[in-house]
XYZ file of C-alpha atoms in Angstrom:
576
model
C -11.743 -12.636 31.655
C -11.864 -16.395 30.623
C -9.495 -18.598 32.194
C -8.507 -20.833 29.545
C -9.498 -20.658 25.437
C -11.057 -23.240 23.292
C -9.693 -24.245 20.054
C -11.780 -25.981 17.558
C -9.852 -26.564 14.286
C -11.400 -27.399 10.413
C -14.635 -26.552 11.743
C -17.150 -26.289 8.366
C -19.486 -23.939 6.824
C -21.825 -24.523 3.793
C -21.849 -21.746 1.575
C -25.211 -20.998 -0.562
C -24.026 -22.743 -3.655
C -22.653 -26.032 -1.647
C -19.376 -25.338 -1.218
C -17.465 -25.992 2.198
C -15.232 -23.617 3.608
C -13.047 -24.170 7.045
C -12.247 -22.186 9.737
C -9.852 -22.574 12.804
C -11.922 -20.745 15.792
C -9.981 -19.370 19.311
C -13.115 -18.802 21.598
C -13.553 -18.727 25.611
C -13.808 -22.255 26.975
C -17.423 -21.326 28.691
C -20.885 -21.564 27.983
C -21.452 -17.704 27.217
C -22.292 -15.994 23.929
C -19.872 -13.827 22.559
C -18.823 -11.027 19.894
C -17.142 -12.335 17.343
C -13.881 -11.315 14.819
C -13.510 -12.903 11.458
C -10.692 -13.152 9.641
C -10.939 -14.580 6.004
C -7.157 -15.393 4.331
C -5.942 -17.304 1.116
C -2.481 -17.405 2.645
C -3.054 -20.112 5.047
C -5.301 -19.717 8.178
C -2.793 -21.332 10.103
C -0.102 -19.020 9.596
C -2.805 -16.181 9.534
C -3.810 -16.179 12.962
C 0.009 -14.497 13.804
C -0.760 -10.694 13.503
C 1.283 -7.771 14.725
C -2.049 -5.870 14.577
C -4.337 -8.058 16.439
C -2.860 -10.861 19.056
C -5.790 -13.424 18.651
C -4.739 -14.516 21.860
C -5.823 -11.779 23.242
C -8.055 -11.171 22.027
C -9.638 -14.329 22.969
C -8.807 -13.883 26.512
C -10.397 -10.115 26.211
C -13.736 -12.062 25.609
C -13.986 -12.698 21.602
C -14.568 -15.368 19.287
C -11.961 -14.840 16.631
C -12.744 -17.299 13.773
C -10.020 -17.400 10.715
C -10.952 -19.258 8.136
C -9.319 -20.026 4.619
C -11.092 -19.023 1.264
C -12.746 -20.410 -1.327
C -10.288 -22.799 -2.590
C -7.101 -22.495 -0.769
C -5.326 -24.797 1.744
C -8.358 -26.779 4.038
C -11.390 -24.993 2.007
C -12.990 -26.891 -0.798
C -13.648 -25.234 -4.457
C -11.738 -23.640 -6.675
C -9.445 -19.999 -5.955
C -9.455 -17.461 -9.230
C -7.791 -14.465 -9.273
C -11.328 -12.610 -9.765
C -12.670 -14.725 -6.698
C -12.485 -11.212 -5.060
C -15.100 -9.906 -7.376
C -17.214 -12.667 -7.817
C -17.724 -15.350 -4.627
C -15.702 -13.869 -2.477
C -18.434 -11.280 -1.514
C -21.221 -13.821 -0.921
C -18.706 -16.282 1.091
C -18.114 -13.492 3.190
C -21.576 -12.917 4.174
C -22.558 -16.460 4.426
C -19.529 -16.620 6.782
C -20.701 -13.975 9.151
C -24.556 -14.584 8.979
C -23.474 -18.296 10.108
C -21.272 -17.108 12.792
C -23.847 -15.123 14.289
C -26.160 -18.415 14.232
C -23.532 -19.971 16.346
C -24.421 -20.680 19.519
C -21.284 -18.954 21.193
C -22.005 -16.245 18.759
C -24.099 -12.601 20.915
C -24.615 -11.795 17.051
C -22.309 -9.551 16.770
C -19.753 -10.388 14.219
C -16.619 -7.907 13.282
C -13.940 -8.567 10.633
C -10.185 -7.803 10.921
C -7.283 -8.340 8.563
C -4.548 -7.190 6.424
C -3.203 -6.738 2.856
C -5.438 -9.198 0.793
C -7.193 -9.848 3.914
C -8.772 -6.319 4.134
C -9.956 -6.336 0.090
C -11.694 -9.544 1.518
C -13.517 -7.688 4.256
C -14.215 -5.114 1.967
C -15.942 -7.411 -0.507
C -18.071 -8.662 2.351
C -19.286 -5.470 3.645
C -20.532 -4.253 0.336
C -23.113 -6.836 0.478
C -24.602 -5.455 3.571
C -24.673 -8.440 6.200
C -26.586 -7.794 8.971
C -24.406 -9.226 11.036
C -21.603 -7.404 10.527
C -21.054 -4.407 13.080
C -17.313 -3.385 12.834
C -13.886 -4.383 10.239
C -10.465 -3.688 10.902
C -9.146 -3.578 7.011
C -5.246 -2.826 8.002
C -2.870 -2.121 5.028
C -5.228 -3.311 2.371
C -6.988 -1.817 -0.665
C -11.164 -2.147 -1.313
C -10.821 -5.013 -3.957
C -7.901 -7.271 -5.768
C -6.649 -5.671 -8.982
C -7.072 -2.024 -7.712
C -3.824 -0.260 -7.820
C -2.258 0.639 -4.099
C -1.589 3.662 -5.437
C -1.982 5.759 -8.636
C 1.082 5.722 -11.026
C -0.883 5.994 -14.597
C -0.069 2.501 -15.210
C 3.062 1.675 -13.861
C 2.955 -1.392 -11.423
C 4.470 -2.581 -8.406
C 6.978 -4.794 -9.596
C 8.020 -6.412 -6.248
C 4.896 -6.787 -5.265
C 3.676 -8.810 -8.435
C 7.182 -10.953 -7.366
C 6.333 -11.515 -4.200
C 2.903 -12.344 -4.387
C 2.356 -14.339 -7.648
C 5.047 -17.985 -6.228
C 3.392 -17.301 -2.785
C -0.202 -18.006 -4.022
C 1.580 -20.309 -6.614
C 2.620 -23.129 -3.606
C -0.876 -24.021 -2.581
C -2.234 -24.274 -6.064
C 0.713 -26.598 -7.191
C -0.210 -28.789 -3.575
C -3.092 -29.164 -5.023
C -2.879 -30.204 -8.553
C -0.377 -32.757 -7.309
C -3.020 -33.952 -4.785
C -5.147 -34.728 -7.749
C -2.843 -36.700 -9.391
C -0.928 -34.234 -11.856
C 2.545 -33.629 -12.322
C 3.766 -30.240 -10.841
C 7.727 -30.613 -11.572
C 7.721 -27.622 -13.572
C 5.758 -25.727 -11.968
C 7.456 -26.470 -8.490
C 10.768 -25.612 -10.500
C 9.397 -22.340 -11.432
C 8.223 -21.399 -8.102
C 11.594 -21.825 -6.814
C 13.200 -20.291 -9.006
C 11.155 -16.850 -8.869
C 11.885 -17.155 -4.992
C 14.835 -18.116 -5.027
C 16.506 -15.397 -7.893
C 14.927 -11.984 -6.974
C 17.222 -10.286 -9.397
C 16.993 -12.217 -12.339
C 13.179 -12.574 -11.718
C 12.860 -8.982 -11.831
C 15.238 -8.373 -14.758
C 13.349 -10.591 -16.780
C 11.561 -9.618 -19.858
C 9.425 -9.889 -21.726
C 6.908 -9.422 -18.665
C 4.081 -11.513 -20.381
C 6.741 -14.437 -20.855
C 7.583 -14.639 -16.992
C 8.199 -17.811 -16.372
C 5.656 -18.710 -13.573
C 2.839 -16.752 -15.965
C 3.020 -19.860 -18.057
C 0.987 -22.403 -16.149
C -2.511 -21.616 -16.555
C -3.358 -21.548 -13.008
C -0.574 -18.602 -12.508
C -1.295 -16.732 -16.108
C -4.378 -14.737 -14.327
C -2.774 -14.058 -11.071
C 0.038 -12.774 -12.932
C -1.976 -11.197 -15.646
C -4.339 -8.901 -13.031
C -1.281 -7.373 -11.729
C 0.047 -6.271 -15.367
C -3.538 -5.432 -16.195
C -5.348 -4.288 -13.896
C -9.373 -3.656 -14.365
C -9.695 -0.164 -15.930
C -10.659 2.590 -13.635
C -14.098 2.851 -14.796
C -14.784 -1.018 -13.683
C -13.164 -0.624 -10.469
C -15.658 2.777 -9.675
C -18.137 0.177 -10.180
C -16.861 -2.348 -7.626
C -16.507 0.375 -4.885
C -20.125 0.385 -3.376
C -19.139 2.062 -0.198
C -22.926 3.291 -0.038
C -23.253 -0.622 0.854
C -21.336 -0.325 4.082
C -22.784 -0.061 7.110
C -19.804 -0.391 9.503
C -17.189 1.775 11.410
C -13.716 1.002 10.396
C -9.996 0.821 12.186
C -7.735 1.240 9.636
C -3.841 0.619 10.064
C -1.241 0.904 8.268
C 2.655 2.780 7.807
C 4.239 5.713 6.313
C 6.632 2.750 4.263
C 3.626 0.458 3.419
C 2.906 -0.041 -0.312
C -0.741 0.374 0.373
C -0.559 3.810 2.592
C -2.403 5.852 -0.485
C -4.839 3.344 -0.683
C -5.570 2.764 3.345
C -6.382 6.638 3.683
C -8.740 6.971 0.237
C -10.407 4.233 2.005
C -10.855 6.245 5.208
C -11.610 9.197 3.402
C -13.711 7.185 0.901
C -16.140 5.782 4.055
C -16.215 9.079 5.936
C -18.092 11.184 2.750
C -20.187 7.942 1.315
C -20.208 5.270 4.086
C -23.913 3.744 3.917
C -24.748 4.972 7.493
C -24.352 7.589 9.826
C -23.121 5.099 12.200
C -20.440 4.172 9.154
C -19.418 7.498 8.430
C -18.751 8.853 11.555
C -17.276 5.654 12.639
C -14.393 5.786 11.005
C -10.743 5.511 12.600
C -7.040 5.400 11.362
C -3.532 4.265 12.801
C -0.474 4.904 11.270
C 2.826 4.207 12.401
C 6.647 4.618 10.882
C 5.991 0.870 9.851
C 6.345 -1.188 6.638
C 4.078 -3.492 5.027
C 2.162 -5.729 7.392
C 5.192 -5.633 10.355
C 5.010 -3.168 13.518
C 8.660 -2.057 14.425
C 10.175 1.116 16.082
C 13.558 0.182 13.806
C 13.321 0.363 9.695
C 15.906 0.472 7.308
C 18.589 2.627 8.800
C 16.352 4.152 11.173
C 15.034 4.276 14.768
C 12.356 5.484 15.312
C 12.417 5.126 19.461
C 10.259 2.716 22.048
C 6.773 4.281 21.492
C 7.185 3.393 17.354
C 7.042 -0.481 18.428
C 4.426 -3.175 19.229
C 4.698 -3.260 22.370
C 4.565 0.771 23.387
C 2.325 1.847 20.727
C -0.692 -1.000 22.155
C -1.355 -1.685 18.417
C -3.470 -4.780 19.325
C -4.929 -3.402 22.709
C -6.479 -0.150 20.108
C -7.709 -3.133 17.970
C -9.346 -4.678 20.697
C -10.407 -1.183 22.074
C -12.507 -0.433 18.669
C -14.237 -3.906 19.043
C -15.028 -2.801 22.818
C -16.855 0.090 21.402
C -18.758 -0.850 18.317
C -19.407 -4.834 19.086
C -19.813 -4.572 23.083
C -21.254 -0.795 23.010
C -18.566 0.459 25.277
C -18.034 4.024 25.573
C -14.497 4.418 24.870
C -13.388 7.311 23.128
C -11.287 6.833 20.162
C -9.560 9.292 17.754
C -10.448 9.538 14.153
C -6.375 9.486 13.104
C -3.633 9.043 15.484
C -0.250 9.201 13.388
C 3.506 8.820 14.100
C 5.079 12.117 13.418
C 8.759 11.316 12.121
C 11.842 13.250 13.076
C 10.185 14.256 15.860
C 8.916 10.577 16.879
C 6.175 11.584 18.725
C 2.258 10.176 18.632
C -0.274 12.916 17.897
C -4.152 12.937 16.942
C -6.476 14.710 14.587
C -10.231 15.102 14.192
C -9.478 15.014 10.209
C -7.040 14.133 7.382
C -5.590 16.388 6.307
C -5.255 18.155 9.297
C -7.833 21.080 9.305
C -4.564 23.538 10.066
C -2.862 22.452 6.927
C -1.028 25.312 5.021
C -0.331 24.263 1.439
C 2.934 25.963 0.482
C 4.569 25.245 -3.350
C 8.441 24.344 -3.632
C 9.394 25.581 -7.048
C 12.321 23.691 -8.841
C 15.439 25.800 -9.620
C 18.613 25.042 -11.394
C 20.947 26.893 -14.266
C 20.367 23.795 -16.303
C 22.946 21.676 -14.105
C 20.910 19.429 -11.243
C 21.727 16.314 -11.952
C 23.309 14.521 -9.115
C 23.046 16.023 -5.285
C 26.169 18.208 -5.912
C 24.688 19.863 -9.080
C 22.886 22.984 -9.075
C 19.374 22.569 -8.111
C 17.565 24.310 -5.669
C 14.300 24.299 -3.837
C 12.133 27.128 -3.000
C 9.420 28.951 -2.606
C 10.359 31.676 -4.950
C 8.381 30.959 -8.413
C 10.997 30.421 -11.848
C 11.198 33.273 -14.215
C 13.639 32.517 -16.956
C 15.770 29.338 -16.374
C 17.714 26.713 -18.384
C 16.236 22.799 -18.294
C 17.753 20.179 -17.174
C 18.113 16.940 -18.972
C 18.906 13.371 -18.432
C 18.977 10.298 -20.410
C 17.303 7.543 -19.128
C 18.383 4.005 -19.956
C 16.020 1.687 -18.764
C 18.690 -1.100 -19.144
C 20.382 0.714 -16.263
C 17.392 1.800 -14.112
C 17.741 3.634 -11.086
C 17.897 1.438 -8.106
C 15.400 1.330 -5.424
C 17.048 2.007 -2.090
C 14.448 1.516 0.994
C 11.298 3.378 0.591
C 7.698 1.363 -0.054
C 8.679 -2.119 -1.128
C 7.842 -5.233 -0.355
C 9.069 -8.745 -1.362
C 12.293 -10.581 -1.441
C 15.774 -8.840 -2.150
C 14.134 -5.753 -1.390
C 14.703 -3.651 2.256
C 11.826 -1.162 2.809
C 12.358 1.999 4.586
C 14.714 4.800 5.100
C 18.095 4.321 3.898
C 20.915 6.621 2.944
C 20.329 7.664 -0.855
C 24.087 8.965 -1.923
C 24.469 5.991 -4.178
C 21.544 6.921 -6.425
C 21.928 10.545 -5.524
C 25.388 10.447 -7.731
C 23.831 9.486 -10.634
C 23.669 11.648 -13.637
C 20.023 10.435 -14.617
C 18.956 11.771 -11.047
C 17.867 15.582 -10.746
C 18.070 16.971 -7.451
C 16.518 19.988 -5.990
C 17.658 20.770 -2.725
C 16.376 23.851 -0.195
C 18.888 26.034 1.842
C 19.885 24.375 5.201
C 16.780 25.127 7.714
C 16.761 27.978 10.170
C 14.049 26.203 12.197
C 11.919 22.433 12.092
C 9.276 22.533 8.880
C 6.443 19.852 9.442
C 5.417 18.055 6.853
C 1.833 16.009 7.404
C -0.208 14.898 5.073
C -0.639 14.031 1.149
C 1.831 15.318 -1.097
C 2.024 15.711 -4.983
C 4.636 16.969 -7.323
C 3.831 18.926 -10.745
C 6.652 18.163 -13.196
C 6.517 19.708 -16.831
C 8.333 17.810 -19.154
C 9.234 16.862 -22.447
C 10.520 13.363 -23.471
C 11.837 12.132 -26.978
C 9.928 8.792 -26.213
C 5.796 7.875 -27.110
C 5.618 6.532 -23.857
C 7.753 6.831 -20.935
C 8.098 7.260 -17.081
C 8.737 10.663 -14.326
C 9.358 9.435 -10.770
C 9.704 12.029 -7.746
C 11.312 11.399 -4.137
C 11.137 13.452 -0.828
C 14.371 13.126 0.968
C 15.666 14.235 4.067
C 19.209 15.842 4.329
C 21.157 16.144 7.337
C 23.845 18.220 8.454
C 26.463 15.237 7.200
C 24.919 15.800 3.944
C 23.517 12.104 4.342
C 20.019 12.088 2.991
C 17.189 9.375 3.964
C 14.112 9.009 1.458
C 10.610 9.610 2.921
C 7.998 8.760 0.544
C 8.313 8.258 -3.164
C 5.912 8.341 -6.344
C 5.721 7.612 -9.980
C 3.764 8.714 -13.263
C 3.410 6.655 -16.816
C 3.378 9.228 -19.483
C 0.763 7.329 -21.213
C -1.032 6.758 -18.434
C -1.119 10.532 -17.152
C -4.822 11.312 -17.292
C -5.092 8.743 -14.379
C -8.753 7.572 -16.162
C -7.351 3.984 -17.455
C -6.508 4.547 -20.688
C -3.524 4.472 -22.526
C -2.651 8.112 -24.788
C 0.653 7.573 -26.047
C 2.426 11.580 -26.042
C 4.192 13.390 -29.009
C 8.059 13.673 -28.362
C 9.282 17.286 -27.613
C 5.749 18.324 -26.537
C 5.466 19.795 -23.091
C 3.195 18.101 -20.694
C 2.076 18.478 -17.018
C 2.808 15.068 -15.221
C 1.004 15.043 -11.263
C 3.185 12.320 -9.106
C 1.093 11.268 -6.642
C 3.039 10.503 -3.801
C 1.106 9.370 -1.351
C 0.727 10.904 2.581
C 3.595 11.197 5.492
C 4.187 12.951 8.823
C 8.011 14.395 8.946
C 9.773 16.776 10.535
C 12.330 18.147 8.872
C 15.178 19.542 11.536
C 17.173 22.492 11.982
C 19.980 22.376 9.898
C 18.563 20.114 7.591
C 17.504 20.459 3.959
C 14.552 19.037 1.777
C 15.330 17.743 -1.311
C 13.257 16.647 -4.524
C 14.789 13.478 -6.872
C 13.551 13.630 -10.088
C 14.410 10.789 -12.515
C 12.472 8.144 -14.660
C 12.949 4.392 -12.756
C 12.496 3.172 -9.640
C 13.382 -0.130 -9.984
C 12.278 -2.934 -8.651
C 9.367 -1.342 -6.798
C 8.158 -0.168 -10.379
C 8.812 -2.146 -13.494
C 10.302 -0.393 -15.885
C 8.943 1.846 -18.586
C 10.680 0.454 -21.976
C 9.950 3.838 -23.917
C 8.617 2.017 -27.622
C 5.246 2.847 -26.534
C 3.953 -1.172 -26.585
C 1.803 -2.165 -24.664
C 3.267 -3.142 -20.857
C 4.503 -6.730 -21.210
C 5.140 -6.917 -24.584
C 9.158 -5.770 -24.856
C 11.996 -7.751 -24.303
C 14.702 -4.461 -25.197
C 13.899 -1.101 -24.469
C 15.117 2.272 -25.694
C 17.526 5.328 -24.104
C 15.230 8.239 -24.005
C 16.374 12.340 -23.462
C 14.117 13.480 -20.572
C 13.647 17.608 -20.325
C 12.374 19.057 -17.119
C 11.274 22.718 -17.166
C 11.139 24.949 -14.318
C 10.239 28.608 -15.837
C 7.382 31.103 -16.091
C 4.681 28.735 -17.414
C 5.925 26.217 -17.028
C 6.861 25.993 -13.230
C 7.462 22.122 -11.643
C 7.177 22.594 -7.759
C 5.963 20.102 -4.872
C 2.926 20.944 -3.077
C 3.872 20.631 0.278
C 1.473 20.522 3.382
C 3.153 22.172 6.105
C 2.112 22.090 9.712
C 2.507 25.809 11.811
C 5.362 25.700 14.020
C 3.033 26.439 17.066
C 2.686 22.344 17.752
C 4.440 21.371 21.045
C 7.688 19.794 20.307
């Protein structure tokens, strides 16, 4: 191991049209060649180079070359940063990057990629254009290109992530207009005031009038999150048949980008442009949030072997490197996942897990399950004859998210106690009888919800909660479908009022255990606000409304017309 590490800051790259980009590079202060580990960020390489998942540090000292350079653009790279850069330069940047780090001399030639969130859409966009170079990519938490949807909700978008995100990539381009002589006291004052007023930034309306979209450097970046490209053009930008290296995924069962992480493993393991690819693919997930590594979360502990430290995040990083950039023979799971409840580390071969029994929890009631002491139930017995249940939804008095997969400020991600929105009458809840032994839930889960609504266009949100003996309950993992939107093929087909439809929440994957004693309980309701914006009911266009409409929502759970959630349970013979 090297004794002491080199750091060479700024250092430039030519890209094929001219254009300079710089990188900050953390190598072994020797004369040998090394493997290499790119990272590629528009928030800053700086700031960057801190990673729960990948201690650069160490990785130095393990041997590597870890290069972390900023993009096209942004902070100490020349050009210009547009919201599309991720499907336009951002792919060739990438592989001029790596094909000049390999040219290096303290470069072996063998160059890997690593990163998170918008970090891992970067990699992505690299590796689809096939650079030699490039032997391994660690794409934590991240999705396979900017503007596609972490997760599919028919239309409905993250809210606090579109908060969080649009004044963070705001700062740099108001440094530098004002470097070039312009006057940014507006936009500065607009910045702040989306950071510092969470609330009133995300009760604004109309969406299209937010104040920050109003400078013409923001309008796109705020603009691709309320309009995403349509599914069609994002199946076009998803040339996995391009890449031609083994992944390490990360991510947590409380990240906004969980859905997406595993279609990307899933994604590379049936179309991955290699053998090599295909079979190289590994993921880690942990009882974790969006881009942070903790064994506490919301109101939760999750024990010792949940954190940093215990669960050798960074060491496994380093371990996959070992194996696909030095040729070590190290053997490596395909998924090792955090089981919760039980708060235990296991492995699979496969995801799902190949002993997966898919069992369907029908939705009871005698037309009373609004609020947790209402009369809904949860079984596996299938609905003959029952009454409806109906709310009103308001979207002028949304449902408030508590915990769950959020991100941004004013917002605590995570398990908390639900009872507040669980009292509710715009909340159905659908709870089983109290558990005679554990039930294991791993894996993806969906709901099937038949409803009617008296709107053109409207939301159906689901929750999986966890309900103790104390009758406290703790969300798990949430989901969301726009009636419009419901097809999940990108375009809008506004419904007919009263007409019964089937709605499919995706919800996304976990690993819980629910205990003895405990019950499982289904929320149904229509907002989920902030971590969704909220569905206005006229049937405009999203952005467009600055007053919505109260809606009657009708949720059927009879022959034909049965709602259940699919669950995937695991058999009871697991060691606990």
């Amino acid at each position: 191991m090297p004794s002491s590490i080199r750091v060479d800051c700024n250092v430039p790259m030519k890209t094929r049209d001219g254009t300079i980009l710089r990188a900050d590079i953390y190598r072994p202060d020797d004369n040998s060649k090394h493997p290499a580990i790119l990272f590629r960020t528009p928030y800053d390489k700086s700031l960057s180079a801190q990673s729960d998942y990948l201690n650069i540090m160490q990785a130095a000292q393990a041997g590597y070359a870890i290069v972390v350079q900023d993009v096209r653009g942004r902070f100490a790279s020349e050009g210009e940063w547009r919201r599309d850069s991720m499907f336009t330069v951002e792919g060739p940047d990438g592989y001029d990057t790596v094909e000049w780090i390999a040219s290096e001399p303290w470069c072996d030639g063998n160059v890997g990629s690593a990163g998170g969130s918008y970090l891992a859409g970067l990699q992505w966009a690299t590796a689809m254009e096939s650079p030699p170079h490039l032997k391994a990519m660690a794409p934590w938490f991240g999705i396979w290109g900017a503007g596609m949807e972490p997760r599919p909700t028919g239309g409905a978008i993250l809210l606090t992530v579109a908060l969080a995100a649009t004044p963070m990539m705001a700062v740099d381009v108001a440094n530098r207009l004002e470097r070039d002589g312009n006057d940014v006291t507006e936009l500065r004052h607009a910045i702040n005031w989306a950071m510092d007023n969470p609330e009133e930034s995300a009760d604004f309306l109309p969406l299209k009038e937010f104040p920050l979209a109003q400078f013409d450097r923001i309008r796109e970046t705020w603009n691709m999150r309320l309009y995403p490209p349509p599914a069609s053009e994002q199946s076009k930008r998803q040339r996995f048949e391009n890449v031609m290296t083994p992944c390490f995924y990360a991510c947590g069962w409380y990240d906004i980008i969980e859905w997406a992480t595993f279609e990307s493993y899933k994604m590379m393991r049936e179309r991955g442009g290699s053998a090599r690819a295909r079979q190289g693919q590994h993921i880690l997930v942990g009882p974790w949030m969006h881009g942070k590594v903790h064994d506490f979360l919301g109101a939760l502990n999750f024990g010792q072997f949940a954190g940093i430290r215990q669960a050798q995040v960074s060491e496994q990083n380093i371990a996959f490197f070992d194996k696909y950039l030095r040729g070590m023979d190290i053997e490596i799971p395909a998924v090792r996942y955090f089981v919760m409840g039980r708060n235990r580390w296991q492995t699979a071969d496969d995801w799902p897990l190949p002993q997966t029994q898919w069992q369907q929890f029908f939705f009871h009631s005698r037309g009373n399950a609004n609020t947790a002491t209402g009369d809904g139930e949860l079984s596996r017995d299938e609905p003959s004859l029952e009454n409806p249940d109906i709310f009103v939804y308001d979207p002028h008095r949304p449902v408030p998210s508590i915990g769950g997969r959020v991100f941004g400020t004013g917002v605590v991600p995570g398990p908390l106690e639900q009872s507040r929105v669980e009292q509710r009458g715009d909340v159905l809840c659908y709870s089983s009888a109290e558990l005679v032994e554990e039930v294991e839930v791993t894996g993806p889960l969906q709901v099937h919800l038949f409803a009617t609504t008296s709107a053109r266009d409207t939301d159906f949100t689901a929750k999986l909660v966890d309900v103790y003996p104390d009758a406290s309950a703790f969300n798990i993992v949430e989901g969301i479908t726009r009636a419009s939107g419901r097809k999940m093929n990108g375009v809008r087909e506004l419904v007919t009022p009263g007409e019964v439809n089937e709605y499919v929440i995706q919800m996304g994957d976990t690993s819980q255990v629910f205990r003895k004693g405990h019950r499982i309980r289904i929320e149904i309701s229509s907002s989920n606000f902030p971590m969704f914006d909220r569905n206005l009911n006229t049937g405009n266009p999203i952005g467009e409304d600055a007053r919505g409409v109260s809606v009657t929502q009708t949720i059927y759970h009879q022959a034909g017309y049965a709602s259940y959630i699919d669950l995937p349970i695991i058999p009871s013979s697991r060691e606990k």
